[in-house]
Amino acid sequence: MFKLLDHPLITHKLTHMRKKETGTKDFRENLDEIAELMAYEVCRDLPVKPVEIETPVAPCTGYELSKEVVIVPILRAGIGLLDGIRRLVPTAKVGFIGMYRDEETLIPHEYFAKFPKNLEDAIVMVVDPMLATGGSAVDAISAVKSRGAKQIKLVCLVGAPEGVKAVTEAHPDVDVYLAALDDHLNEHGYIVPGLGDAGDRIFGTK
Ligand code: PRP
Ligand code: URA
C-alpha cells in the first residue's frame, strides 16, 4: 500500500521547509509538526481490542490499542520525526538504525542498530524524512525483518519515484506513507525539487 498524505497543513509546512532560506530552528519545528500530523493518519488502522470500563455514569465497552508500536528512526535525519510521532503514541518503544549513504556510490552503510525486544508482535514504523534511491529504507526494513518484524510501515516526508519503486519492489508487504512525491533524482542522488540534505538542515551541519 502506498499513501500520499497531502493534507493542506502538511503541504503548507513542507513548503516552508523546502525554502532554501529556512533556517535550522524553523526547519526542525515544521518537521516535528508534520510528523505529528502524519502520525494521526499513519495510525488510522492500528488494531484495537475491547475493554470493559466504568465511566462515572455507567459501565461500557471501550477500545484500547492492542499491539505495541515501535518507532525506528533511520539515523540521523529520522530523529527529526521521532518526537512528533511519540506525542501521539507516547507508549511507543523506539529502536535505532544508523545508516549513511556513500556520496559517490549512493550505497547505504549500516553503522548502528539497537531494537526493543518482541518486534514480531509490534507495529514497526521505520521513519526517515527522505526516500531518494530507497537504498537506506530497503536496508533498514530488511534489518527490522531480520529481527522478526512482520507488520511494518515506512513513513517519509519527501520521496522520489525511484525510491517508492525500490521499496515497493523489495518489500511489497510494507505500507509506504509520504507527504510529497517529488519529480526525480538528480545526478548526485538528491531529490528534485526536494529540500536539500535533511540531516544537515535538521542538525545545522552544513
Ligand atoms: C539521507 C536520508 C536518508 C537517505 C536517503 O541520509 O536521511 O536516510 O539519505 O537516501 P537513499 O534513499 O538514496 O538511501 P544520509 O545518508 O545523508 O545520512 P544522515 O541522515 O546522517 O544525514
Ligand atoms: N538525502 C537527503 O537528505 N536529501 C536528498 O535529497 C536525498 C537524500
PDB file of C-alpha atoms and ligand atoms in Angstrom:
ATOM      1  CA  MET A   1       0.000   0.000   0.000  1.00  0.00           C
ATOM      2  CA  PHE A   2       1.283   3.477  -0.941  1.00  0.00           C
ATOM      3  CA  LYS A   3      -0.400   6.537   0.566  1.00  0.00           C
ATOM      4  CA  LEU A   4       0.263  10.226  -0.110  1.00  0.00           C
ATOM      5  CA  LEU A   5      -0.660  12.337   2.941  1.00  0.00           C
ATOM      6  CA  ASP A   6      -1.034  15.664   1.155  1.00  0.00           C
ATOM      7  CA  HIS A   7      -3.218  17.437   3.747  1.00  0.00           C
ATOM      8  CA  PRO A   8      -3.166  21.259   3.271  1.00  0.00           C
ATOM      9  CA  LEU A   9      -1.488  21.800   6.665  1.00  0.00           C
ATOM     10  CA  ILE A  10       1.240  19.295   5.814  1.00  0.00           C
ATOM     11  CA  THR A  11       1.791  20.814   2.372  1.00  0.00           C
ATOM     12  CA  HIS A  12       1.935  24.337   3.846  1.00  0.00           C
ATOM     13  CA  LYS A  13       4.542  23.381   6.451  1.00  0.00           C
ATOM     14  CA  LEU A  14       6.539  21.329   3.935  1.00  0.00           C
ATOM     15  CA  THR A  15       6.667  24.307   1.557  1.00  0.00           C
ATOM     16  CA  HIS A  16       8.255  26.347   4.346  1.00  0.00           C
ATOM     17  CA  MET A  17      10.822  23.588   4.935  1.00  0.00           C
ATOM     18  CA  ARG A  18      11.691  23.414   1.229  1.00  0.00           C
ATOM     19  CA  LYS A  19      12.668  27.112   1.020  1.00  0.00           C
ATOM     20  CA  LYS A  20      16.436  27.458   0.964  1.00  0.00           C
ATOM     21  CA  GLU A  21      16.310  30.465   3.312  1.00  0.00           C
ATOM     22  CA  THR A  22      14.529  28.500   6.083  1.00  0.00           C
ATOM     23  CA  GLY A  23      16.945  28.078   8.991  1.00  0.00           C
ATOM     24  CA  THR A  24      17.587  25.111  11.258  1.00  0.00           C
ATOM     25  CA  LYS A  25      15.139  26.103  14.021  1.00  0.00           C
ATOM     26  CA  ASP A  26      12.185  26.630  11.663  1.00  0.00           C
ATOM     27  CA  PHE A  27      13.096  23.562   9.626  1.00  0.00           C
ATOM     28  CA  ARG A  28      13.146  21.330  12.698  1.00  0.00           C
ATOM     29  CA  GLU A  29       9.937  22.759  14.185  1.00  0.00           C
ATOM     30  CA  ASN A  30       7.984  22.298  10.955  1.00  0.00           C
ATOM     31  CA  LEU A  31       9.283  18.746  10.553  1.00  0.00           C
ATOM     32  CA  ASP A  32       8.196  17.992  14.109  1.00  0.00           C
ATOM     33  CA  GLU A  33       4.687  19.359  13.451  1.00  0.00           C
ATOM     34  CA  ILE A  34       4.378  17.436  10.169  1.00  0.00           C
ATOM     35  CA  ALA A  35       5.452  14.227  11.919  1.00  0.00           C
ATOM     36  CA  GLU A  36       2.556  14.609  14.364  1.00  0.00           C
ATOM     37  CA  LEU A  37       0.056  15.276  11.567  1.00  0.00           C
ATOM     38  CA  MET A  38       1.328  12.297   9.553  1.00  0.00           C
ATOM     39  CA  ALA A  39       1.224  10.047  12.610  1.00  0.00           C
ATOM     40  CA  TYR A  40      -2.504  10.713  13.009  1.00  0.00           C
ATOM     41  CA  GLU A  41      -3.131   9.242   9.540  1.00  0.00           C
ATOM     42  CA  VAL A  42      -0.500   6.506   9.737  1.00  0.00           C
ATOM     43  CA  CYS A  43      -2.123   5.244  12.956  1.00  0.00           C
ATOM     44  CA  ARG A  44      -5.618   5.166  11.449  1.00  0.00           C
ATOM     45  CA  ASP A  45      -5.605   1.363  11.024  1.00  0.00           C
ATOM     46  CA  LEU A  46      -3.884   0.406  14.292  1.00  0.00           C
ATOM     47  CA  PRO A  47      -5.686  -2.592  15.799  1.00  0.00           C
ATOM     48  CA  VAL A  48      -7.756  -2.119  18.969  1.00  0.00           C
ATOM     49  CA  LYS A  49      -9.231  -4.546  21.498  1.00  0.00           C
ATOM     50  CA  PRO A  50     -12.414  -4.155  23.543  1.00  0.00           C
ATOM     51  CA  VAL A  51     -12.047  -3.421  27.272  1.00  0.00           C
ATOM     52  CA  GLU A  52     -14.773  -3.259  29.864  1.00  0.00           C
ATOM     53  CA  ILE A  53     -14.632   0.013  31.805  1.00  0.00           C
ATOM     54  CA  GLU A  54     -16.850   2.087  34.083  1.00  0.00           C
ATOM     55  CA  THR A  55     -17.466   5.747  33.428  1.00  0.00           C
ATOM     56  CA  PRO A  56     -18.771   7.883  36.342  1.00  0.00           C
ATOM     57  CA  VAL A  57     -22.237   7.140  34.884  1.00  0.00           C
ATOM     58  CA  ALA A  58     -22.300   3.536  33.654  1.00  0.00           C
ATOM     59  CA  PRO A  59     -20.264   0.506  32.616  1.00  0.00           C
ATOM     60  CA  CYS A  60     -19.374   0.390  28.925  1.00  0.00           C
ATOM     61  CA  THR A  61     -17.100  -1.235  26.403  1.00  0.00           C
ATOM     62  CA  GLY A  62     -14.125   0.894  25.407  1.00  0.00           C
ATOM     63  CA  TYR A  63     -11.299   0.185  22.979  1.00  0.00           C
ATOM     64  CA  GLU A  64      -7.556   0.288  23.532  1.00  0.00           C
ATOM     65  CA  LEU A  65      -4.609  -0.225  21.208  1.00  0.00           C
ATOM     66  CA  SER A  66      -3.965  -3.961  21.109  1.00  0.00           C
ATOM     67  CA  LYS A  67      -0.431  -4.010  19.706  1.00  0.00           C
ATOM     68  CA  GLU A  68       2.781  -2.397  20.726  1.00  0.00           C
ATOM     69  CA  VAL A  69       4.101   0.319  18.420  1.00  0.00           C
ATOM     70  CA  VAL A  70       7.853   0.542  17.777  1.00  0.00           C
ATOM     71  CA  ILE A  71       9.250   3.622  16.020  1.00  0.00           C
ATOM     72  CA  VAL A  72      12.573   3.118  14.226  1.00  0.00           C
ATOM     73  CA  PRO A  73      14.204   6.362  13.050  1.00  0.00           C
ATOM     74  CA  ILE A  74      16.965   5.948  10.477  1.00  0.00           C
ATOM     75  CA  LEU A  75      19.864   7.998  11.884  1.00  0.00           C
ATOM     76  CA  ARG A  76      20.480  10.774  11.653  1.00  0.00           C
ATOM     77  CA  ALA A  77      17.632  12.554   9.894  1.00  0.00           C
ATOM     78  CA  GLY A  78      14.919  10.141  11.091  1.00  0.00           C
ATOM     79  CA  ILE A  79      15.326  11.581  14.594  1.00  0.00           C
ATOM     80  CA  GLY A  80      13.562  14.693  13.315  1.00  0.00           C
ATOM     81  CA  LEU A  81      10.316  12.710  13.046  1.00  0.00           C
ATOM     82  CA  LEU A  82      10.535  10.916  16.374  1.00  0.00           C
ATOM     83  CA  ASP A  83       9.108  13.381  18.912  1.00  0.00           C
ATOM     84  CA  GLY A  84       6.099  14.325  16.780  1.00  0.00           C
ATOM     85  CA  ILE A  85       5.039  10.686  16.413  1.00  0.00           C
ATOM     86  CA  ARG A  86       5.725   9.974  20.086  1.00  0.00           C
ATOM     87  CA  ARG A  87       3.422  12.787  21.172  1.00  0.00           C
ATOM     88  CA  LEU A  88       0.542  10.846  19.594  1.00  0.00           C
ATOM     89  CA  VAL A  89       1.757   7.382  20.646  1.00  0.00           C
ATOM     90  CA  PRO A  90       3.554   8.065  23.940  1.00  0.00           C
ATOM     91  CA  THR A  91       3.715   4.355  24.826  1.00  0.00           C
ATOM     92  CA  ALA A  92       5.694   3.564  21.666  1.00  0.00           C
ATOM     93  CA  LYS A  93       9.082   1.943  22.077  1.00  0.00           C
ATOM     94  CA  VAL A  94      11.992   3.187  19.993  1.00  0.00           C
ATOM     95  CA  GLY A  95      14.665   1.336  18.044  1.00  0.00           C
ATOM     96  CA  PHE A  96      17.500   2.981  16.135  1.00  0.00           C
ATOM     97  CA  ILE A  97      19.307   2.128  12.957  1.00  0.00           C
ATOM     98  CA  GLY A  98      22.267   4.187  11.780  1.00  0.00           C
ATOM     99  CA  MET A  99      22.761   4.466   8.016  1.00  0.00           C
ATOM    100  CA  TYR A 100      24.848   6.767   5.895  1.00  0.00           C
ATOM    101  CA  ARG A 101      24.799   6.959   2.139  1.00  0.00           C
ATOM    102  CA  ASP A 102      28.147   6.879   0.375  1.00  0.00           C
ATOM    103  CA  GLU A 103      28.200  10.186  -1.544  1.00  0.00           C
ATOM    104  CA  GLU A 104      29.832   8.601  -4.620  1.00  0.00           C
ATOM    105  CA  THR A 105      28.101   5.242  -4.937  1.00  0.00           C
ATOM    106  CA  LEU A 106      24.849   6.202  -3.096  1.00  0.00           C
ATOM    107  CA  ILE A 107      25.065   2.791  -1.399  1.00  0.00           C
ATOM    108  CA  PRO A 108      23.872   2.843   2.236  1.00  0.00           C
ATOM    109  CA  HIS A 109      26.096   1.573   5.048  1.00  0.00           C
ATOM    110  CA  GLU A 110      24.729   0.454   8.408  1.00  0.00           C
ATOM    111  CA  TYR A 111      26.776   1.662  11.409  1.00  0.00           C
ATOM    112  CA  PHE A 112      24.450   1.149  14.372  1.00  0.00           C
ATOM    113  CA  ALA A 113      21.417  -0.927  15.341  1.00  0.00           C
ATOM    114  CA  LYS A 114      19.550  -1.252  18.623  1.00  0.00           C
ATOM    115  CA  PHE A 115      15.975  -2.504  18.834  1.00  0.00           C
ATOM    116  CA  PRO A 116      13.479  -3.320  21.568  1.00  0.00           C
ATOM    117  CA  LYS A 117      12.501  -6.972  22.057  1.00  0.00           C
ATOM    118  CA  ASN A 118       9.418  -8.587  20.528  1.00  0.00           C
ATOM    119  CA  LEU A 119       9.390  -6.880  17.149  1.00  0.00           C
ATOM    120  CA  GLU A 120       7.403  -9.935  15.924  1.00  0.00           C
ATOM    121  CA  ASP A 121       4.206  -8.760  17.609  1.00  0.00           C
ATOM    122  CA  ALA A 122       4.630  -4.998  17.122  1.00  0.00           C
ATOM    123  CA  ILE A 123       3.617  -2.481  14.510  1.00  0.00           C
ATOM    124  CA  VAL A 124       7.031  -1.185  13.427  1.00  0.00           C
ATOM    125  CA  MET A 125       7.272   2.322  11.917  1.00  0.00           C
ATOM    126  CA  VAL A 126      10.552   2.929  10.090  1.00  0.00           C
ATOM    127  CA  VAL A 127      10.887   6.715   9.742  1.00  0.00           C
ATOM    128  CA  ASP A 128      13.152   8.971   7.675  1.00  0.00           C
ATOM    129  CA  PRO A 129      12.376  12.342   6.069  1.00  0.00           C
ATOM    130  CA  MET A 130      13.924  11.411   2.708  1.00  0.00           C
ATOM    131  CA  LEU A 131      13.262   8.482   0.350  1.00  0.00           C
ATOM    132  CA  ALA A 132      15.680   9.042  -2.528  1.00  0.00           C
ATOM    133  CA  THR A 133      17.104   5.913  -4.221  1.00  0.00           C
ATOM    134  CA  GLY A 134      15.336   3.933  -1.495  1.00  0.00           C
ATOM    135  CA  GLY A 135      18.531   2.089  -0.574  1.00  0.00           C
ATOM    136  CA  SER A 136      18.561   3.192   3.078  1.00  0.00           C
ATOM    137  CA  ALA A 137      14.885   2.388   3.598  1.00  0.00           C
ATOM    138  CA  VAL A 138      15.145  -1.012   1.860  1.00  0.00           C
ATOM    139  CA  ASP A 139      18.094  -1.994   4.087  1.00  0.00           C
ATOM    140  CA  ALA A 140      16.508  -0.620   7.280  1.00  0.00           C
ATOM    141  CA  ILE A 141      13.332  -2.595   6.581  1.00  0.00           C
ATOM    142  CA  SER A 142      15.416  -5.734   5.932  1.00  0.00           C
ATOM    143  CA  ALA A 143      17.152  -5.124   9.272  1.00  0.00           C
ATOM    144  CA  VAL A 144      13.883  -4.997  11.243  1.00  0.00           C
ATOM    145  CA  LYS A 145      12.534  -8.001   9.339  1.00  0.00           C
ATOM    146  CA  SER A 146      15.673  -9.974  10.233  1.00  0.00           C
ATOM    147  CA  ARG A 147      14.783  -9.273  13.918  1.00  0.00           C
ATOM    148  CA  GLY A 148      11.284 -10.672  13.380  1.00  0.00           C
ATOM    149  CA  ALA A 149       9.185  -7.614  12.440  1.00  0.00           C
ATOM    150  CA  LYS A 150       6.166  -8.551  10.340  1.00  0.00           C
ATOM    151  CA  GLN A 151       3.909  -5.512  10.316  1.00  0.00           C
ATOM    152  CA  ILE A 152       5.949  -2.602   9.007  1.00  0.00           C
ATOM    153  CA  LYS A 153       5.114   0.939   7.928  1.00  0.00           C
ATOM    154  CA  LEU A 154       7.620   3.231   6.236  1.00  0.00           C
ATOM    155  CA  VAL A 155       6.955   6.911   6.984  1.00  0.00           C
ATOM    156  CA  CYS A 156       8.872   9.510   4.951  1.00  0.00           C
ATOM    157  CA  LEU A 157       8.349  13.166   4.213  1.00  0.00           C
ATOM    158  CA  VAL A 158       9.564  13.579   0.635  1.00  0.00           C
ATOM    159  CA  GLY A 159      10.080  10.739  -1.821  1.00  0.00           C
ATOM    160  CA  ALA A 160      11.285  10.250  -5.368  1.00  0.00           C
ATOM    161  CA  PRO A 161       9.506   7.806  -7.705  1.00  0.00           C
ATOM    162  CA  GLU A 162      12.756   5.786  -7.812  1.00  0.00           C
ATOM    163  CA  GLY A 163      12.647   5.287  -4.031  1.00  0.00           C
ATOM    164  CA  VAL A 164       8.988   4.317  -3.916  1.00  0.00           C
ATOM    165  CA  LYS A 165       9.631   1.755  -6.682  1.00  0.00           C
ATOM    166  CA  ALA A 166      12.676   0.306  -4.904  1.00  0.00           C
ATOM    167  CA  VAL A 167      10.857  -0.124  -1.582  1.00  0.00           C
ATOM    168  CA  THR A 168       7.601  -1.490  -3.001  1.00  0.00           C
ATOM    169  CA  GLU A 169       9.507  -3.995  -5.161  1.00  0.00           C
ATOM    170  CA  ALA A 170      11.849  -5.153  -2.369  1.00  0.00           C
ATOM    171  CA  HIS A 171       9.182  -5.126   0.364  1.00  0.00           C
ATOM    172  CA  PRO A 172       5.696  -5.355  -1.179  1.00  0.00           C
ATOM    173  CA  ASP A 173       4.223  -6.160   2.252  1.00  0.00           C
ATOM    174  CA  VAL A 174       5.247  -2.773   3.725  1.00  0.00           C
ATOM    175  CA  ASP A 175       2.871   0.215   3.821  1.00  0.00           C
ATOM    176  CA  VAL A 176       4.597   3.350   2.495  1.00  0.00           C
ATOM    177  CA  TYR A 177       3.482   6.871   3.511  1.00  0.00           C
ATOM    178  CA  LEU A 178       4.790  10.115   2.014  1.00  0.00           C
ATOM    179  CA  ALA A 179       3.840  13.772   2.472  1.00  0.00           C
ATOM    180  CA  ALA A 180       5.033  14.550  -1.069  1.00  0.00           C
ATOM    181  CA  LEU A 181       6.067  12.581  -4.129  1.00  0.00           C
ATOM    182  CA  ASP A 182       8.621  14.700  -5.984  1.00  0.00           C
ATOM    183  CA  ASP A 183       9.776  14.600  -9.582  1.00  0.00           C
ATOM    184  CA  HIS A 184      13.078  12.749  -9.867  1.00  0.00           C
ATOM    185  CA  LEU A 185      16.629  12.293  -8.528  1.00  0.00           C
ATOM    186  CA  ASN A 186      19.466  14.426  -9.835  1.00  0.00           C
ATOM    187  CA  GLU A 187      22.921  13.096 -10.797  1.00  0.00           C
ATOM    188  CA  HIS A 188      24.048  13.331  -7.129  1.00  0.00           C
ATOM    189  CA  GLY A 189      21.094  11.275  -5.872  1.00  0.00           C
ATOM    190  CA  TYR A 190      19.269  14.309  -4.438  1.00  0.00           C
ATOM    191  CA  ILE A 191      15.504  14.570  -4.701  1.00  0.00           C
ATOM    192  CA  VAL A 192      14.329  17.300  -7.130  1.00  0.00           C
ATOM    193  CA  PRO A 193      12.937  19.713  -6.057  1.00  0.00           C
ATOM    194  CA  GLY A 194      13.270  18.108  -2.589  1.00  0.00           C
ATOM    195  CA  LEU A 195      14.565  20.141   0.325  1.00  0.00           C
ATOM    196  CA  GLY A 196      18.294  19.514   0.203  1.00  0.00           C
ATOM    197  CA  ASP A 197      20.152  17.420   2.762  1.00  0.00           C
ATOM    198  CA  ALA A 198      17.655  16.743   5.538  1.00  0.00           C
ATOM    199  CA  GLY A 199      20.250  15.675   8.132  1.00  0.00           C
ATOM    200  CA  ASP A 200      22.353  18.793   7.580  1.00  0.00           C
ATOM    201  CA  ARG A 201      19.308  21.082   7.733  1.00  0.00           C
ATOM    202  CA  ILE A 202      17.998  19.456  10.941  1.00  0.00           C
ATOM    203  CA  PHE A 203      21.315  19.455  12.758  1.00  0.00           C
ATOM    204  CA  GLY A 204      22.962  22.525  11.198  1.00  0.00           C
ATOM    205  CA  THR A 205      25.971  20.573   9.987  1.00  0.00           C
ATOM    206  CA  LYS A 206      26.497  22.491   6.751  1.00  0.00           C
TER     207      LYS A 206
HETATM  208  C1  PRP B   1      19.758  10.631   3.933  1.00  0.00           C
HETATM  209  C2  PRP B   1      18.315  10.471   4.356  1.00  0.00           C
HETATM  210  C3  PRP B   1      18.067   9.005   4.120  1.00  0.00           C
HETATM  211  C4  PRP B   1      18.908   8.725   2.894  1.00  0.00           C
HETATM  212  C5  PRP B   1      18.035   8.669   1.697  1.00  0.00           C
HETATM  213  O1  PRP B   1      20.601  10.202   4.952  1.00  0.00           O
HETATM  214  O2  PRP B   1      18.059  10.874   5.670  1.00  0.00           O
HETATM  215  O3  PRP B   1      18.450   8.171   5.210  1.00  0.00           O
HETATM  216  O4  PRP B   1      19.850   9.814   2.776  1.00  0.00           O
HETATM  217  O5  PRP B   1      18.741   8.303   0.573  1.00  0.00           O
HETATM  218  P1  PRP B   1      18.510   6.915  -0.186  1.00  0.00           P
HETATM  219  O6  PRP B   1      17.029   6.735  -0.306  1.00  0.00           O
HETATM  220  O7  PRP B   1      19.181   7.136  -1.523  1.00  0.00           O
HETATM  221  O8  PRP B   1      19.177   5.824   0.597  1.00  0.00           O
HETATM  222  P2  PRP B   1      22.195  10.368   4.884  1.00  0.00           P
HETATM  223  O9  PRP B   1      22.813   9.125   4.338  1.00  0.00           O
HETATM  224  O10 PRP B   1      22.534  11.643   4.187  1.00  0.00           O
HETATM  225  O11 PRP B   1      22.589  10.416   6.408  1.00  0.00           O
HETATM  226  P3  PRP B   1      22.200  11.475   7.548  1.00  0.00           P
HETATM  227  O12 PRP B   1      20.754  11.238   7.895  1.00  0.00           O
HETATM  228  O13 PRP B   1      23.125  11.112   8.645  1.00  0.00           O
HETATM  229  O14 PRP B   1      22.434  12.864   7.008  1.00  0.00           O
HETATM  230  N1  URA B   2      19.097  12.579   1.356  1.00  0.00           N
HETATM  231  C1  URA B   2      18.705  13.847   1.628  1.00  0.00           C
HETATM  232  O1  URA B   2      18.847  14.310   2.775  1.00  0.00           O
HETATM  233  N2  URA B   2      18.186  14.572   0.644  1.00  0.00           N
HETATM  234  C2  URA B   2      18.016  14.099  -0.606  1.00  0.00           C
HETATM  235  O2  URA B   2      17.503  14.832  -1.482  1.00  0.00           O
HETATM  236  C3  URA B   2      18.433  12.782  -0.881  1.00  0.00           C
HETATM  237  C4  URA B   2      18.960  12.044   0.133  1.00  0.00           C
END
